[in-house]
mmCIF file of C-alpha atoms in Angstrom:
data_model
loop_
_atom_site.group_PDB
_atom_site.id
_atom_site.type_symbol
_atom_site.label_atom_id
_atom_site.label_comp_id
_atom_site.label_asym_id
_atom_site.label_seq_id
_atom_site.Cartn_x
_atom_site.Cartn_y
_atom_site.Cartn_z
ATOM 1 C CA UNK A 1 93.922 106.952 126.018
ATOM 2 C CA UNK A 2 94.013 107.776 122.290
ATOM 3 C CA UNK A 3 90.311 108.676 122.284
ATOM 4 C CA UNK A 4 90.865 111.088 125.205
ATOM 5 C CA UNK A 5 93.591 112.897 123.276
ATOM 6 C CA UNK A 6 91.395 113.275 120.222
ATOM 7 C CA UNK A 7 88.284 114.161 122.220
ATOM 8 C CA UNK A 8 90.165 117.099 123.755
ATOM 9 C CA UNK A 9 91.685 118.254 120.469
ATOM 10 C CA UNK A 10 90.350 121.429 118.940
ATOM 11 C CA UNK A 11 89.351 121.565 115.266
ATOM 12 C CA UNK A 12 91.327 118.620 113.914
ATOM 13 C CA UNK A 13 89.217 118.490 110.791
ATOM 14 C CA UNK A 14 91.087 115.609 109.176
ATOM 15 C CA UNK A 15 90.452 113.250 112.112
ATOM 16 C CA UNK A 16 87.187 111.565 113.023
ATOM 17 C CA UNK A 17 85.952 110.931 116.583
ATOM 18 C CA UNK A 18 88.165 107.838 116.837
ATOM 19 C CA UNK A 19 91.280 109.702 115.692
ATOM 20 C CA UNK A 20 91.272 108.129 112.235
ATOM 21 C CA UNK A 21 92.173 110.137 109.155
ATOM 22 C CA UNK A 22 89.183 111.364 107.173
ATOM 23 C CA UNK A 23 88.488 113.550 104.194
ATOM 24 C CA UNK A 24 86.784 116.767 105.302
ATOM 25 C CA UNK A 25 83.144 117.060 104.240
ATOM 26 C CA UNK A 26 82.882 120.280 102.207
ATOM 27 C CA UNK A 27 79.470 119.515 100.687
ATOM 28 C CA UNK A 28 77.723 122.266 102.672
ATOM 29 C CA UNK A 29 80.192 124.947 101.612
ATOM 30 C CA UNK A 30 79.423 127.389 98.813
ATOM 31 C CA UNK A 31 81.917 127.358 95.949
ATOM 32 C CA UNK A 32 83.979 130.554 95.876
ATOM 33 C CA UNK A 33 86.940 131.736 93.832
ATOM 34 C CA UNK A 34 90.174 130.667 95.481
ATOM 35 C CA UNK A 35 93.767 131.194 94.482
ATOM 36 C CA UNK A 36 97.104 130.137 95.938
ATOM 37 C CA UNK A 37 100.693 131.016 95.092
ATOM 38 C CA UNK A 38 103.627 128.859 96.182
ATOM 39 C CA UNK A 39 107.369 129.233 95.749
ATOM 40 C CA UNK A 40 110.489 127.062 95.700
ATOM 41 C CA UNK A 41 114.171 127.746 95.079
ATOM 42 C CA UNK A 42 116.614 125.520 93.244
ATOM 43 C CA UNK A 43 120.268 126.323 93.957
ATOM 44 C CA UNK A 44 123.184 125.071 91.847
ATOM 45 C CA UNK A 45 126.773 125.787 90.892
ATOM 46 C CA UNK A 46 127.365 128.756 88.577
ATOM 47 C CA UNK A 47 128.610 126.424 85.820
ATOM 48 C CA UNK A 48 125.400 124.357 85.952
ATOM 49 C CA UNK A 49 123.299 127.517 85.882
ATOM 50 C CA UNK A 50 125.223 128.754 82.829
ATOM 51 C CA UNK A 51 124.677 125.501 80.902
ATOM 52 C CA UNK A 52 120.922 125.507 81.634
ATOM 53 C CA UNK A 53 120.624 129.188 80.712
ATOM 54 C CA UNK A 54 122.443 128.535 77.442
ATOM 55 C CA UNK A 55 120.034 125.695 76.637
ATOM 56 C CA UNK A 56 122.841 123.128 76.423
ATOM 57 C CA UNK A 57 121.763 120.591 79.077
ATOM 58 C CA UNK A 58 122.242 116.948 78.032
ATOM 59 C CA UNK A 59 118.547 116.056 78.583
ATOM 60 C CA UNK A 60 117.183 118.990 76.598
ATOM 61 C CA UNK A 61 114.773 121.758 77.639
ATOM 62 C CA UNK A 62 115.247 121.791 81.422
ATOM 63 C CA UNK A 63 113.074 124.814 82.173
ATOM 64 C CA UNK A 64 110.200 124.000 79.813
ATOM 65 C CA UNK A 65 110.040 120.439 81.074
ATOM 66 C CA UNK A 66 110.051 121.598 84.718
ATOM 67 C CA UNK A 67 107.269 124.105 84.015
ATOM 68 C CA UNK A 68 105.099 121.500 82.284
ATOM 69 C CA UNK A 69 105.742 118.956 85.071
ATOM 70 C CA UNK A 70 104.574 121.502 87.651
ATOM 71 C CA UNK A 71 101.336 122.124 85.760
ATOM 72 C CA UNK A 72 100.697 118.400 85.393
ATOM 73 C CA UNK A 73 101.464 117.806 89.085
ATOM 74 C CA UNK A 74 98.953 120.414 90.254
ATOM 75 C CA UNK A 75 96.266 118.524 88.334
ATOM 76 C CA UNK A 76 97.236 115.261 90.100
ATOM 77 C CA UNK A 77 97.437 116.567 93.678
ATOM 78 C CA UNK A 78 94.431 114.639 94.984
ATOM 79 C CA UNK A 79 96.053 111.430 93.702
ATOM 80 C CA UNK A 80 99.288 112.223 95.562
ATOM 81 C CA UNK A 81 98.136 113.741 98.868
ATOM 82 C CA UNK A 82 95.759 111.291 100.565
ATOM 83 C CA UNK A 83 93.114 113.652 101.990
ATOM 84 C CA UNK A 84 93.048 116.321 99.271
ATOM 85 C CA UNK A 85 89.825 116.842 97.360
ATOM 86 C CA UNK A 86 89.881 116.519 93.580
ATOM 87 C CA UNK A 87 89.224 120.046 92.338
ATOM 88 C CA UNK A 88 88.244 121.646 89.042
ATOM 89 C CA UNK A 89 91.305 123.802 88.422
ATOM 90 C CA UNK A 90 90.538 126.763 86.188
ATOM 91 C CA UNK A 91 94.069 128.166 85.935
ATOM 92 C CA UNK A 92 97.572 126.896 86.653
ATOM 93 C CA UNK A 93 100.714 128.856 85.908
ATOM 94 C CA UNK A 94 104.254 127.802 86.719
ATOM 95 C CA UNK A 95 107.113 130.229 86.274
ATOM 96 C CA UNK A 96 110.762 129.181 86.416
ATOM 97 C CA UNK A 97 112.712 132.409 86.857
ATOM 98 C CA UNK A 98 116.503 132.557 86.576
ATOM 99 C CA UNK A 99 118.223 134.004 89.637
ATOM 100 C CA UNK A 100 121.965 134.534 89.042
ATOM 101 C CA UNK A 101 122.381 135.572 92.695
ATOM 102 C CA UNK A 102 121.528 132.060 93.983
ATOM 103 C CA UNK A 103 122.705 130.909 91.419
ATOM 104 C CA UNK A 104 119.690 128.924 90.290
ATOM 105 C CA UNK A 105 115.975 129.375 89.828
ATOM 106 C CA UNK A 106 112.963 130.719 91.678
ATOM 107 C CA UNK A 107 109.858 128.677 90.877
ATOM 108 C CA UNK A 108 106.374 130.132 91.377
ATOM 109 C CA UNK A 109 103.061 128.373 90.879
ATOM 110 C CA UNK A 110 99.680 130.079 90.868
ATOM 111 C CA UNK A 111 96.581 127.890 90.992
ATOM 112 C CA UNK A 112 92.998 129.139 90.772
ATOM 113 C CA UNK A 113 89.614 127.463 91.131
ATOM 114 C CA UNK A 114 85.998 128.099 91.997
ATOM 115 C CA UNK A 115 85.284 125.397 94.547
ATOM 116 C CA UNK A 116 84.366 124.551 98.137
ATOM 117 C CA UNK A 117 87.971 124.231 99.299
ATOM 118 C CA UNK A 118 91.308 125.876 98.591
ATOM 119 C CA UNK A 119 94.189 125.155 96.245
ATOM 120 C CA UNK A 120 97.197 125.605 98.529
ATOM 121 C CA UNK A 121 98.232 121.968 98.177
ATOM 122 C CA UNK A 122 97.961 122.150 94.387
ATOM 123 C CA UNK A 123 100.284 125.172 94.253
ATOM 124 C CA UNK A 124 102.757 123.561 96.677
ATOM 125 C CA UNK A 125 102.685 120.313 94.699
ATOM 126 C CA UNK A 126 103.306 122.219 91.471
ATOM 127 C CA UNK A 127 106.468 123.963 92.722
ATOM 128 C CA UNK A 128 107.721 120.783 94.380
ATOM 129 C CA UNK A 129 107.417 118.665 91.250
ATOM 130 C CA UNK A 130 108.757 121.452 89.027
ATOM 131 C CA UNK A 131 111.825 121.682 91.295
ATOM 132 C CA UNK A 132 112.277 117.893 91.302
ATOM 133 C CA UNK A 133 111.981 117.828 87.522
ATOM 134 C CA UNK A 134 114.563 120.590 87.187
ATOM 135 C CA UNK A 135 116.875 118.471 89.347
ATOM 136 C CA UNK A 136 116.192 115.371 87.245
ATOM 137 C CA UNK A 137 116.833 117.204 83.990
ATOM 138 C CA UNK A 138 120.107 118.696 85.281
ATOM 139 C CA UNK A 139 121.514 115.944 87.512
ATOM 140 C CA UNK A 140 123.914 114.830 84.763
ATOM 141 C CA UNK A 141 125.554 118.245 85.143
ATOM 142 C CA UNK A 142 125.509 118.374 88.945
ATOM 143 C CA UNK A 143 124.261 116.007 91.613
ATOM 144 C CA UNK A 144 124.575 118.565 94.436
ATOM 145 C CA UNK A 145 121.702 120.778 93.222
ATOM 146 C CA UNK A 146 119.622 121.852 96.219
ATOM 147 C CA UNK A 147 115.847 122.282 96.399
ATOM 148 C CA UNK A 148 115.056 124.860 99.081
ATOM 149 C CA UNK A 149 112.342 126.887 100.747
ATOM 150 C CA UNK A 150 109.144 125.364 99.424
ATOM 151 C CA UNK A 151 106.408 127.525 100.908
ATOM 152 C CA UNK A 152 103.014 129.104 100.477
ATOM 153 C CA UNK A 153 103.397 132.738 99.407
ATOM 154 C CA UNK A 154 99.723 133.701 99.478
ATOM 155 C CA UNK A 155 96.154 132.485 99.264
ATOM 156 C CA UNK A 156 92.817 134.154 98.739
ATOM 157 C CA UNK A 157 89.270 133.048 99.370
ATOM 158 C CA UNK A 158 87.669 130.610 101.738
ATOM 159 C CA UNK A 159 86.530 130.600 105.342
ATOM 160 C CA UNK A 160 89.971 131.338 106.790
ATOM 161 C CA UNK A 161 90.330 134.431 104.604
ATOM 162 C CA UNK A 162 93.330 135.762 102.776
ATOM 163 C CA UNK A 163 96.928 134.968 103.711
ATOM 164 C CA UNK A 164 100.183 136.540 102.628
ATOM 165 C CA UNK A 165 103.636 135.469 103.737
ATOM 166 C CA UNK A 166 105.353 138.840 103.943
ATOM 167 C CA UNK A 167 108.760 137.130 103.985
ATOM 168 C CA UNK A 168 108.421 136.569 100.239
#
């Protein structure tokens, strides 16, 4: 029964003929420049936001630590996500932007490579870990901080072409 389901499936590239997970073979692909941008929001109470903005959080530099954690996480994506390829990342930027309207922070990660496969997962991992680190650094101030709306904003390059999420 399981084989019939997988035999009739269309383009499930991460499954082999028996329905088992597999890493996609990209060895025949030509390396091209690829870039991905991801976003996350971290929402908190106005008082927590004010303390972080003032640089008075008990654990120290909340925003700098979150930014660095995001960069480090992007570089470790293939160790965290089972079927991701290890990639030579040429550029990683993580921005943690204050947003008083939330109140909280908008986190953006941009990851760029020249490789056979894209960097969407690296950008998504970067914003996720940056948001988690922001929470960790500020949880002494507020445990109800919310991590929201982790999503791919855009990607360029590759067989599937460019993508832009117009909602962002």
